[in-house]
Coordinates of C-alpha atoms in Angstrom, one line a residue:
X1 CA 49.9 -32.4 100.4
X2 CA 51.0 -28.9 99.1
X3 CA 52.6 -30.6 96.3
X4 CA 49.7 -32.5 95.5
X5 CA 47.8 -29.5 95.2
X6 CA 49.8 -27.5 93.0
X7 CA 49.7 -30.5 91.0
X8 CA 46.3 -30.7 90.4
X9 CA 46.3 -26.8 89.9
X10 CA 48.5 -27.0 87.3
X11 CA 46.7 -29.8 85.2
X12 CA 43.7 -27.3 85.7
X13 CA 45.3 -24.7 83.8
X14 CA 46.3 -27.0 81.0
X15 CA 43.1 -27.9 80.4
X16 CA 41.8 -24.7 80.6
X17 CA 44.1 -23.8 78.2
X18 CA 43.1 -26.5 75.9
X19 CA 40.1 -25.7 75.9
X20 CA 40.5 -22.2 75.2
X21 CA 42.5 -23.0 72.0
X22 CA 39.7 -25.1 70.9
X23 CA 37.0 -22.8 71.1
X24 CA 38.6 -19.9 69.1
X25 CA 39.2 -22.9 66.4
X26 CA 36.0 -22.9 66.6
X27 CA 34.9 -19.5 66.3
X28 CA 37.6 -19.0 63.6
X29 CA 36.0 -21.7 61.2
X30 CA 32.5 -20.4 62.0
X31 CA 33.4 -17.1 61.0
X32 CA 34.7 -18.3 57.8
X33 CA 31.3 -19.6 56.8
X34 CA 29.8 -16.4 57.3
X35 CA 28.4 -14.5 54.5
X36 CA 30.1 -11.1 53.6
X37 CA 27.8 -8.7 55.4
X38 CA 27.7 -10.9 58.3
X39 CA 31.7 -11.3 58.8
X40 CA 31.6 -7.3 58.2
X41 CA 29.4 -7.3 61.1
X42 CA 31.4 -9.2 63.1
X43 CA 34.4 -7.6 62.5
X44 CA 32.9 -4.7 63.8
X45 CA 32.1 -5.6 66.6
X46 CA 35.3 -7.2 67.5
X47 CA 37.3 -4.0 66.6
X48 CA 35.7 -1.3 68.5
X49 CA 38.4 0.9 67.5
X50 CA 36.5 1.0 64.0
X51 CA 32.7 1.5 65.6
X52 CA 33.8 5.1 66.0
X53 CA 35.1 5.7 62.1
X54 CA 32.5 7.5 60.0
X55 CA 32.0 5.2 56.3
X56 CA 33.6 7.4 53.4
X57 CA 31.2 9.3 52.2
X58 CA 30.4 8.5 47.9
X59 CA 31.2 11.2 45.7
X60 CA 28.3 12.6 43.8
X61 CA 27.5 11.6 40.2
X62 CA 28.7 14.3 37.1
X63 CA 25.8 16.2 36.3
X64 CA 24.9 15.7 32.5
X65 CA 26.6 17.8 29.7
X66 CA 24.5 20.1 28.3
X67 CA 22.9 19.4 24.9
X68 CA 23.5 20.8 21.1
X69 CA 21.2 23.2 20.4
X70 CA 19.2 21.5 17.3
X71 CA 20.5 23.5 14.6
X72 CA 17.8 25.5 11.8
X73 CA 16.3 23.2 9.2
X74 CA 17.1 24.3 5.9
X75 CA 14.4 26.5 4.1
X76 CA 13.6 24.3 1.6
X77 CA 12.6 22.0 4.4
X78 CA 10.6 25.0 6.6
X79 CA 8.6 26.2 3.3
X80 CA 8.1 21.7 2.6
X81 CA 6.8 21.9 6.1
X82 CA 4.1 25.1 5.8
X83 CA 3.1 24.3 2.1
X84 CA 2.8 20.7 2.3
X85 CA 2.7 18.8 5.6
X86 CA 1.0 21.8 7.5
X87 CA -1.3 23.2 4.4
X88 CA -2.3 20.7 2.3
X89 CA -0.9 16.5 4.0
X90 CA -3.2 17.4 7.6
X91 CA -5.8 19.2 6.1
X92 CA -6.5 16.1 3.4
X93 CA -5.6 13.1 6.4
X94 CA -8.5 15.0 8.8
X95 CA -11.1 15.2 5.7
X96 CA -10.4 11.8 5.5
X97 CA -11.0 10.3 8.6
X98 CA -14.4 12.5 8.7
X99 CA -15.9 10.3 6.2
X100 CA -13.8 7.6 4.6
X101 CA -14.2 3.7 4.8
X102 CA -11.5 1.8 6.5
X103 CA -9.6 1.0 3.8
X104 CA -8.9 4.2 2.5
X105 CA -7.7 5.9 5.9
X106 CA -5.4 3.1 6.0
X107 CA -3.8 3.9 2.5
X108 CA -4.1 7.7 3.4
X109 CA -1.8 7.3 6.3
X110 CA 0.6 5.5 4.1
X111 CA 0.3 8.5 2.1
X112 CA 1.2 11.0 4.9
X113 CA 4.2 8.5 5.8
X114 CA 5.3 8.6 1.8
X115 CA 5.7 13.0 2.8
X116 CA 7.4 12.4 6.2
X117 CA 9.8 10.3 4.5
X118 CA 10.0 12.5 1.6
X119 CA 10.8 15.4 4.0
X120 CA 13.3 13.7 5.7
X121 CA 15.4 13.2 2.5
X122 CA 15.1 16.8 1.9
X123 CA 16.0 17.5 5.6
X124 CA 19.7 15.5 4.4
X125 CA 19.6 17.0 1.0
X126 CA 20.0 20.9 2.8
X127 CA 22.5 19.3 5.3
X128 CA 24.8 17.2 3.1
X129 CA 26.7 17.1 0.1
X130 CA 25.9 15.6 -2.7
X131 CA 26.4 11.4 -1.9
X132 CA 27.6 9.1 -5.0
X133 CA 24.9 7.0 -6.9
X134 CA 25.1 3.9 -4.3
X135 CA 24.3 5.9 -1.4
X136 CA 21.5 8.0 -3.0
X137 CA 19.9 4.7 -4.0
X138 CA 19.5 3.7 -0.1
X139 CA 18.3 6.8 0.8
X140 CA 16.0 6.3 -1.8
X141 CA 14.4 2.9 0.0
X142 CA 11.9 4.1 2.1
X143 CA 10.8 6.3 -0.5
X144 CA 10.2 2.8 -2.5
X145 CA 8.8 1.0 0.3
X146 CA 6.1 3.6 0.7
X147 CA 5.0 3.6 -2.5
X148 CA 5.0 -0.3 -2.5
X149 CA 2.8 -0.7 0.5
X150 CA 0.4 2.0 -1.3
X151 CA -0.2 -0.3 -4.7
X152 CA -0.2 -3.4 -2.2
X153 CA -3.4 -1.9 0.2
X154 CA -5.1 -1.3 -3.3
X155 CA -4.8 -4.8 -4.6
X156 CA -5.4 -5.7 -1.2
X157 CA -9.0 -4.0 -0.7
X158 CA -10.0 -4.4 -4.3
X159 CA -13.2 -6.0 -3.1
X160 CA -14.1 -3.0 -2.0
X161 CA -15.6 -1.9 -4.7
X162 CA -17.7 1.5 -3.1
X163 CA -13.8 2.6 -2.9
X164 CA -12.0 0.8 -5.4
X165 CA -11.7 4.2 -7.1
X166 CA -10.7 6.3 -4.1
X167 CA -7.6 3.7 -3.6
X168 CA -6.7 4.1 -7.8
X169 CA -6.8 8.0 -6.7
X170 CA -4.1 7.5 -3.9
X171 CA -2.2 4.7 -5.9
X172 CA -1.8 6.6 -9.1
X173 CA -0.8 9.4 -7.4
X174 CA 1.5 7.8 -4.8
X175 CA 4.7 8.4 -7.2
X176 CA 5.0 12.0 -7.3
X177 CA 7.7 11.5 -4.4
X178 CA 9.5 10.3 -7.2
X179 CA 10.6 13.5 -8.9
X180 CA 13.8 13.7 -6.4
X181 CA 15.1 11.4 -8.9
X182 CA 14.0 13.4 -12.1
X183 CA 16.6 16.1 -13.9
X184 CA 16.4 18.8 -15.0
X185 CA 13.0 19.6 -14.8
X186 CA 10.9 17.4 -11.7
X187 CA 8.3 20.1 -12.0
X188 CA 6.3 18.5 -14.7
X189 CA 7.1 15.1 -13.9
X190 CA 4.6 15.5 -10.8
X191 CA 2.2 17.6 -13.3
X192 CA 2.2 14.6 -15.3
X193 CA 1.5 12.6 -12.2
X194 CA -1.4 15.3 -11.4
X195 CA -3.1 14.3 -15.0
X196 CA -2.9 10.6 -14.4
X197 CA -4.4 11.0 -11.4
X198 CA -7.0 12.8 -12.3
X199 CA -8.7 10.0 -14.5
X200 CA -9.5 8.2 -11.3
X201 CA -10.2 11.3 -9.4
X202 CA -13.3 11.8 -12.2
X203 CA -14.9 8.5 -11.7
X204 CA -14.8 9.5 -8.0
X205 CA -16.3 12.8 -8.7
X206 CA -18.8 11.5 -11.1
X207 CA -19.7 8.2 -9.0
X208 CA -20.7 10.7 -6.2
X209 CA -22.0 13.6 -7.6
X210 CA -25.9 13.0 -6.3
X211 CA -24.7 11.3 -3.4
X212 CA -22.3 12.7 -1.4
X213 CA -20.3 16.3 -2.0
X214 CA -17.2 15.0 0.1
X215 CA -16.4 12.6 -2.2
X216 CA -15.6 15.6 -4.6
X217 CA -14.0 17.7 -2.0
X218 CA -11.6 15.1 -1.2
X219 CA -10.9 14.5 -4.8
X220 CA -10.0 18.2 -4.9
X221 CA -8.3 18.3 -2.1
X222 CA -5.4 15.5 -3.3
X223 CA -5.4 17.0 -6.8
X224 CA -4.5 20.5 -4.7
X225 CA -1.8 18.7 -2.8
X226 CA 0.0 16.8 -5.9
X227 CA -0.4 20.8 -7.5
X228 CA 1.4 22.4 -4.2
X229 CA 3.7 19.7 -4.8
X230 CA 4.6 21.0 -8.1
X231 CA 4.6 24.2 -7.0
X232 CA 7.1 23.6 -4.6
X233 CA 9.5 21.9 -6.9
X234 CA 10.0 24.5 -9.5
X235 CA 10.7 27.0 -6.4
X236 CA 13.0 25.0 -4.0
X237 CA 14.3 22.2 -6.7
X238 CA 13.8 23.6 -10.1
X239 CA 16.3 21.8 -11.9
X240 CA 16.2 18.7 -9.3
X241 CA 17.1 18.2 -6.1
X242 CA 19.9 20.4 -4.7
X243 CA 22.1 19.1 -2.2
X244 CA 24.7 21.7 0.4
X245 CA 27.7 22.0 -1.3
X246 CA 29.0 23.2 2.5
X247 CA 27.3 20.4 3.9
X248 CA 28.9 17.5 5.7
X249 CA 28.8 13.6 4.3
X250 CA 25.8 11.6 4.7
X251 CA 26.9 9.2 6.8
X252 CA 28.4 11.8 9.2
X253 CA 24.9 13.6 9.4
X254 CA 23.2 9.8 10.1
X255 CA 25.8 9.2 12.7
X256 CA 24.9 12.8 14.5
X257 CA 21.3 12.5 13.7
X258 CA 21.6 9.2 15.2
X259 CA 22.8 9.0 18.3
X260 CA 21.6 9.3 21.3
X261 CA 21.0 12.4 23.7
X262 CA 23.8 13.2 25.6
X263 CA 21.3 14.3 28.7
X264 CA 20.4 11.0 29.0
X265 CA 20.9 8.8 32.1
X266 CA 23.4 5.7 31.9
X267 CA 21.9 2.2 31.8
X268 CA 21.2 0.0 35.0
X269 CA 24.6 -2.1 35.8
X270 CA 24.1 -5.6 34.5
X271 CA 22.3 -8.2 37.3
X272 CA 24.7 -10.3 39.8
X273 CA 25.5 -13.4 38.1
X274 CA 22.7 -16.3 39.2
X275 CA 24.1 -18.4 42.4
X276 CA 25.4 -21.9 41.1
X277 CA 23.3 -25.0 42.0
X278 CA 24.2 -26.8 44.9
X279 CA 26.1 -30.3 44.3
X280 CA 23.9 -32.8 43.8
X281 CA 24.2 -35.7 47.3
X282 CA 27.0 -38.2 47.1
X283 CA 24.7 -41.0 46.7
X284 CA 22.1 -39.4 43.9
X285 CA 22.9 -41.5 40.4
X286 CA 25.1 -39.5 37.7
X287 CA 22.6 -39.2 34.6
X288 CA 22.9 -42.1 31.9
X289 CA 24.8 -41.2 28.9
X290 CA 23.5 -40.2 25.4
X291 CA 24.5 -41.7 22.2
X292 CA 24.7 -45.5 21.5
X293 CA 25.7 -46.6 25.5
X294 CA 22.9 -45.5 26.6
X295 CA 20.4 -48.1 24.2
X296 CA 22.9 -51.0 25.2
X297 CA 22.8 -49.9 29.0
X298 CA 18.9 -49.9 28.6
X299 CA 19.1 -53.7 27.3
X300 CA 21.2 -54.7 29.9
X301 CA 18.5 -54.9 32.3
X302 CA 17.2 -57.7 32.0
X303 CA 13.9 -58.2 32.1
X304 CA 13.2 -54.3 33.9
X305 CA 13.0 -53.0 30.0
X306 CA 9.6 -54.5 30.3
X307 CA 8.6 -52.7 33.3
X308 CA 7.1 -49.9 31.5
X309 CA 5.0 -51.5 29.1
X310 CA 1.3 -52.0 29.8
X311 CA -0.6 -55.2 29.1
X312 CA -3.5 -55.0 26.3
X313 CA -6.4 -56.4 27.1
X314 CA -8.5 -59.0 24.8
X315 CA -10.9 -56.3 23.6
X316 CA -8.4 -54.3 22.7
X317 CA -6.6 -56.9 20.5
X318 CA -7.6 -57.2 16.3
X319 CA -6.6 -60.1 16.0
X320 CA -9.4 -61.6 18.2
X321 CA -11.7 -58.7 17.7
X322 CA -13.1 -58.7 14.1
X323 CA -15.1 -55.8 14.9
X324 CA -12.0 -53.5 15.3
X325 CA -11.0 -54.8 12.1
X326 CA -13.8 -53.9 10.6
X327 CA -13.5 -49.8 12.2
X328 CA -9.7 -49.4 10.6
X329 CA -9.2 -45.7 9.3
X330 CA -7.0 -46.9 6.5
X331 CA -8.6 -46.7 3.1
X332 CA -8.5 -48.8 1.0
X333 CA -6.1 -48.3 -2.1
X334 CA -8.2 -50.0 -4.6
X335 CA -11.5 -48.3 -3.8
X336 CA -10.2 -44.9 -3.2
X337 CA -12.9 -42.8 -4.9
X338 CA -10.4 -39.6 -3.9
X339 CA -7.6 -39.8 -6.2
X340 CA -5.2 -37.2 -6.6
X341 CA -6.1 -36.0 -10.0
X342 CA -2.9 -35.0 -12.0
X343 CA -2.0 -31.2 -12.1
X344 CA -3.0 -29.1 -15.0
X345 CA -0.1 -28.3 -17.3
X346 CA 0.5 -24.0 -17.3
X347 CA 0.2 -22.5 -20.8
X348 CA 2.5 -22.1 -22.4
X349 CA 2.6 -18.0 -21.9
X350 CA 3.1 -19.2 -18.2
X351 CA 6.4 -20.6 -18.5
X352 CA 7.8 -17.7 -20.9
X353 CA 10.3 -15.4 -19.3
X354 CA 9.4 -12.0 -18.5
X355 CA 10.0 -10.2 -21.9
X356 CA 12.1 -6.8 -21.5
X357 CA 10.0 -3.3 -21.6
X358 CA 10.5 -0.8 -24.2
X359 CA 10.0 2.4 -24.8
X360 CA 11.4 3.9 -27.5
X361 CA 10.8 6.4 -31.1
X362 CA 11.3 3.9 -34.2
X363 CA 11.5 6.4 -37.0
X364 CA 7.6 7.6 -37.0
X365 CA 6.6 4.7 -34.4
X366 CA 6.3 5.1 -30.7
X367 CA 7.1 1.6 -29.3
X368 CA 5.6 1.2 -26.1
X369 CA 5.6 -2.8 -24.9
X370 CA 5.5 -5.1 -21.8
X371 CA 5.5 -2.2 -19.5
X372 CA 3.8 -3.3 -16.2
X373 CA 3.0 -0.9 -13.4
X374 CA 3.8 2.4 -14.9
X375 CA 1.6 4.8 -13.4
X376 CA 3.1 8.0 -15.9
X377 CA 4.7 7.2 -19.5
X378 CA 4.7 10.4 -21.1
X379 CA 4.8 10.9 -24.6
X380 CA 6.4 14.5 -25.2
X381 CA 5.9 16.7 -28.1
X382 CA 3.8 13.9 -30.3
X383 CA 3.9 14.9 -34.0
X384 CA 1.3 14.8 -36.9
X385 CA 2.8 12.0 -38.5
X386 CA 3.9 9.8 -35.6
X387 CA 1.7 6.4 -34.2
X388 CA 1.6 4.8 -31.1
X389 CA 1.3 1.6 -30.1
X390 CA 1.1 -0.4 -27.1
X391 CA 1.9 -4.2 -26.9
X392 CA 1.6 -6.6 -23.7
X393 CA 0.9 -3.4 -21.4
X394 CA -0.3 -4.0 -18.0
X395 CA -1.6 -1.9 -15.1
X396 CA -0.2 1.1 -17.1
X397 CA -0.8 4.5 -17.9
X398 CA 0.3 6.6 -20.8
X399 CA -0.3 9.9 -21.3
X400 CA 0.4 11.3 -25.0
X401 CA 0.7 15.0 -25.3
X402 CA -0.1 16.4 -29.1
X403 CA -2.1 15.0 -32.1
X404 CA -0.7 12.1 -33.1
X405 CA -1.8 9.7 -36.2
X406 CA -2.9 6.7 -34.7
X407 CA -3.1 5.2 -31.6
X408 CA -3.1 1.0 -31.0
X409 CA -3.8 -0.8 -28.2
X410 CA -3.0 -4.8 -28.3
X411 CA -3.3 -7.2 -25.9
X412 CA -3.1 -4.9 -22.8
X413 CA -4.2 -5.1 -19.5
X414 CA -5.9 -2.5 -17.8
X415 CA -3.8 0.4 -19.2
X416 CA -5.2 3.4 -19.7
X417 CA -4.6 5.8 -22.2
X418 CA -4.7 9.7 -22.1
X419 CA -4.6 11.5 -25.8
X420 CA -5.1 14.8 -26.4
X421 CA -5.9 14.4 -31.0
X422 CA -6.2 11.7 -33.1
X423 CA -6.1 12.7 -36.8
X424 CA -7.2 8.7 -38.0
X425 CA -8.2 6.4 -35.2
X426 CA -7.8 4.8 -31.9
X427 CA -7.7 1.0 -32.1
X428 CA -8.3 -1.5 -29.2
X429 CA -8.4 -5.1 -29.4
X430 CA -7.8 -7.8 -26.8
X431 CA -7.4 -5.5 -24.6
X432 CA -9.8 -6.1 -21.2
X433 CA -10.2 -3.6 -18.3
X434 CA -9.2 -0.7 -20.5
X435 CA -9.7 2.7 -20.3
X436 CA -9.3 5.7 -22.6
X437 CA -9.7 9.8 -22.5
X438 CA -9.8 12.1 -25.0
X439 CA -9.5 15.5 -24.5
X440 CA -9.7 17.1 -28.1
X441 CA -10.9 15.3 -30.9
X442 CA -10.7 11.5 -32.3
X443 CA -12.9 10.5 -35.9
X444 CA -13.2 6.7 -35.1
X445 CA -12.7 4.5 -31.8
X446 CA -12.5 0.9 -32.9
X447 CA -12.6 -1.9 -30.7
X448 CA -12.1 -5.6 -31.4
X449 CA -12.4 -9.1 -29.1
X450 CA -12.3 -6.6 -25.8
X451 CA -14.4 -6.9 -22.4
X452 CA -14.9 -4.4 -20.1
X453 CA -13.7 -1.1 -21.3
X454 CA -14.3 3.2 -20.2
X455 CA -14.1 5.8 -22.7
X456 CA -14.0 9.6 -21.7
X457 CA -15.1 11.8 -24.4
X458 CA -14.5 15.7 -24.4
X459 CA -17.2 18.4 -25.7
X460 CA -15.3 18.3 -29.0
X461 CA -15.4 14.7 -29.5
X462 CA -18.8 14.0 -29.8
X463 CA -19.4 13.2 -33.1
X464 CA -16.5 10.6 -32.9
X465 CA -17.7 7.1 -34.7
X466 CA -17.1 3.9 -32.4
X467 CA -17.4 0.4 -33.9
X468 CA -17.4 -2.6 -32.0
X469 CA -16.7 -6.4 -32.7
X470 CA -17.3 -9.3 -30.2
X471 CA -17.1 -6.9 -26.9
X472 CA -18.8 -6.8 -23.8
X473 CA -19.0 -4.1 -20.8
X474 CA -18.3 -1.5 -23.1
X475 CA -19.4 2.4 -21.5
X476 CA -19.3 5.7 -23.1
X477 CA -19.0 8.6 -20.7
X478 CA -20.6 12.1 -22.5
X479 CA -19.5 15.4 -20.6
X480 CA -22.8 17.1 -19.2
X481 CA -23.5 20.1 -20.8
X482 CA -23.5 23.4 -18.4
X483 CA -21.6 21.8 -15.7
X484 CA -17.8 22.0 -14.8
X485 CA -15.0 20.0 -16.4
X486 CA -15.2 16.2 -15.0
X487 CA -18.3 15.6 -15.3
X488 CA -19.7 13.1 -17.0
X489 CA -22.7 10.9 -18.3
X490 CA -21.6 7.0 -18.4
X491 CA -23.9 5.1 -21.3
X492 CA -23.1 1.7 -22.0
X493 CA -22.9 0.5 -25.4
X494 CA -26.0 -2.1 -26.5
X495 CA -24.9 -5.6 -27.1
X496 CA -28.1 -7.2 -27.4
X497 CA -29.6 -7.1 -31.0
X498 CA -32.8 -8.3 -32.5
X499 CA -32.5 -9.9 -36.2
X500 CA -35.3 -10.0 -38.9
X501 CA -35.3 -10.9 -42.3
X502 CA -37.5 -8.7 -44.2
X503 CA -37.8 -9.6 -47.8
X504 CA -35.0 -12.4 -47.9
X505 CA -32.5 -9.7 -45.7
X506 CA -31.7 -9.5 -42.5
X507 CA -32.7 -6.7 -40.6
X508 CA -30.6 -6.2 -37.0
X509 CA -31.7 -3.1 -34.5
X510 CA -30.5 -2.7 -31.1
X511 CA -32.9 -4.3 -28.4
X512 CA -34.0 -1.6 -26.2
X513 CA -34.9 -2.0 -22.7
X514 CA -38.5 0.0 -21.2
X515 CA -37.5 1.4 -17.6

């Protein structure tokens, strides 16, 4: 009995044991299933000997260097910023916006982003040496772009006619940055600049002279920027611009200038990669291949490829519904009354080449041909005997300094010409949109087969002769006597004529118009 008891007592304990074993399998697999934070937890509280340990505590971040004080600008660049920006740029951007159409605040704050760029070259000029030709060309690009997006806003708004001559203001004078470019002497290159930009800045001045007096004081105040301009380059940059022979090289200064503040705070640490899809069930399908298989699986089917199609009802068929036949969109080829017409050949000037400009003194002959876009050719120190003449010119404008022979204008496009004497005669013929100033004297003005045309005339000029030939749009302005230099008195020039014969001759006088 005893030992039938132990017996049993001992197959207990085995089975306890058995038991026992399989439950902390159990746990153990569990546990491995557990997320990271959760086996942490566990772990803690299956060890009490670490519930009592403090976590390690996490060391403070660096605090942030300190920063480079900025160093001075250069003084060229403090008296660019108190003469220009701060006297003349904000000044001329606020009279602006007081009064202005759209348009022209637009192209104005081009203009005070052609100076900020302009000072920022300067700003490298006083803190680097002087950079080969390559790398003074690409600091020269925004410079460029500037000036491009000024000439593209006044083609752009050109139907704005109110303010067509307010943009020709800004555009003409939009390449005075350009005397950074100019040696030895960049201090009449923006004078010259200041003169071509004047000749809009009249019409402006002489469109609004009953109308509105701001039209006048923002002419004035533009012409008095372009002069501080000046004024500024023969101080700081008299012989062109002057680099820091100390200074480091550009690309060191862009590389410094550059980068970023040493204050600042580190970026975010990227984001936990995404958590991988789950694998799809044993018994989902595996996608059908791409690629030829997959059209000769589809026709394996049998007759399931037709499963998908849906069956067209009798109305819907042609063939047994004339009157669908009868509602086809398809024209037609015969009875087309739409056909594409052939395309117009281009002339023949179309598909020329772009012919080379010149520029040049040819004994006693200035040359001056095919230039397009030039908003300053200068003429220096014309003599008696010399002539100039312009060929294929297009939205140009010369300036000739001196007296000068003779003057010829052929088949140009609004260029305009700027003469101080004329000994014989000015000569224009086929030459539309032109426009010409004379500020001393001229004896004849002869134009030929020319539409639309302005000419200027100074108080000495008045008893010039002008003879006219097949021309249209013609006007004549006449400086008005007791009143400041400017302005003027626009006439047109009749074409309208009244012929008579009167005893077997014939008689022609100018039609005149009452009111």
């Amino acid at each position: 009995m005893a030992s039938g008891g132990l017996h049993s007592l001992a197959t207990i304990i085995k089975r306890l044991e058995a038991t026992t074993s399989r439950l902390e399998d159990l746990a153990s697999l569990a546990s491995s299933y557990l997320p990271p934070t959760a086996q942490a937890a566990a772990s803690t509280v299956t060890s009490p000997a670490s519930a009592n340990t403090e976590p390690t505590p996490v060391p403070p971040p660096p605090p942030p260097p300190q920063a480079a004080p900025p160093a001075d600008n250069p003084r060229s660049v403090v008296a660019f910023d108190d003469q220009i920006l701060e006297g003349k740029v904000k000044p001329f951007v606020e009279l602006t916006k007081s009064f202005a159409s759209p348009s022209v605040i637009e192209v104005v704050g081009l203009v005070e982003q052609e100076f900020k760029d302009l000072r920022e070259l300067l700003l490298i000029a006083g803190s680097c040496k002087k950079p080969d030709q390559g790398e003074f060309g690409k600091l020269l690009g925004g410079l460029q772009k500037d000036i491009e997006a000024i000439t593209r806003a006044k083609e752009a708004n050109r139907k704005d006619r109110e303010w067509f001559n307010h943009l020709s203001t800004l555009a003409e004078g939009a390449p005075c940055v350009g005397w950074v470019t100019i040696s030895p002497k960049p201090g009449p290159y923006v004078g010259d600049v200041k003169d071509s930009t004047q000749f809009y800045g009249n019409r402006v001045i002489k469109e609004f002279k009953d109308k509105d007096t701001k039209h006048a004081e923002w002419v004035k105040g533009y012409l008095s920027l372009l002069e501080e301009l000046r004024k500024y380059v023969m101080e700081h940059h008299t012989t062109g611009l002057v680099w820091n022979p100390d200074g480091v090289a550009v690309s060191q200064f862009k590389a410094s200038s550059g980068a970023p503040a040493s204050g600042a705070p580190p970026p975010p640490p990227p984001p936990p990669p995404p958590v991988a899809p789950p694998p799809p069930p044993a018994g989902a399908p595996a996608p059908p291949a791409g690629g030829i298989s997959a059209v000769f699986d589809e026709l394996n089917r049998g007759e399931d490829v037709t499963k998908g199609l849906r069956k067209v009802d009798k109305s819907e068929m042609t063939h047994k519904n004339p009157a669908l036949r009868a509602s086809s969109t398809v024209p037609a080829t015969t009875s087309s009354p739409a056909a594409k017409r052939p395309v117009k050949p281009s002339k023949p000037q179309a598909l020329m080449g772009k012919k080379p400009a010149k520029f040049a003194l040819e004994g006693s002959k200035w040359m001056i041909e095919y230039q397009e876009n030039q908003s300053a050719l200068t003429v220096d120190n014309a003599e008696l005997n010399q002539t100039v003449n312009l060929f294929g010119c297009k939205s140009s404008t010369i300036v000739i300094k001196g007296k000068v022979n003779a003057i010829t204008l052929v088949n140009c496009v609004k260029t305009s010409v700027l003469v101080e004497s004329v000994i014989s005669s000015v000569s224009v013929t086929n030459s539309p949109s032109f426009a010409l100033q004379i500020t001393g004297k001229a004896p004849t003005i002869q134009l030929d087969s020319t539409d639309s045309g302005q000419i200027y005339l100074s108080k000495e000029c008045l008893d010039v002769e002008i003879t006219t030939a097949k021309c249209s749009a013609i006007n004549v302005s006449l400086p008005v006597e007791d009143e400041e230099d400017g302005v003027f008195n626009e006439s047109p020039v009749p074409e309208m004529f009244r012929t008579k014969i009167v005893n077997g001759k014939l008689v022609t006088t100018v039609v005149e118009h009452a009111g």
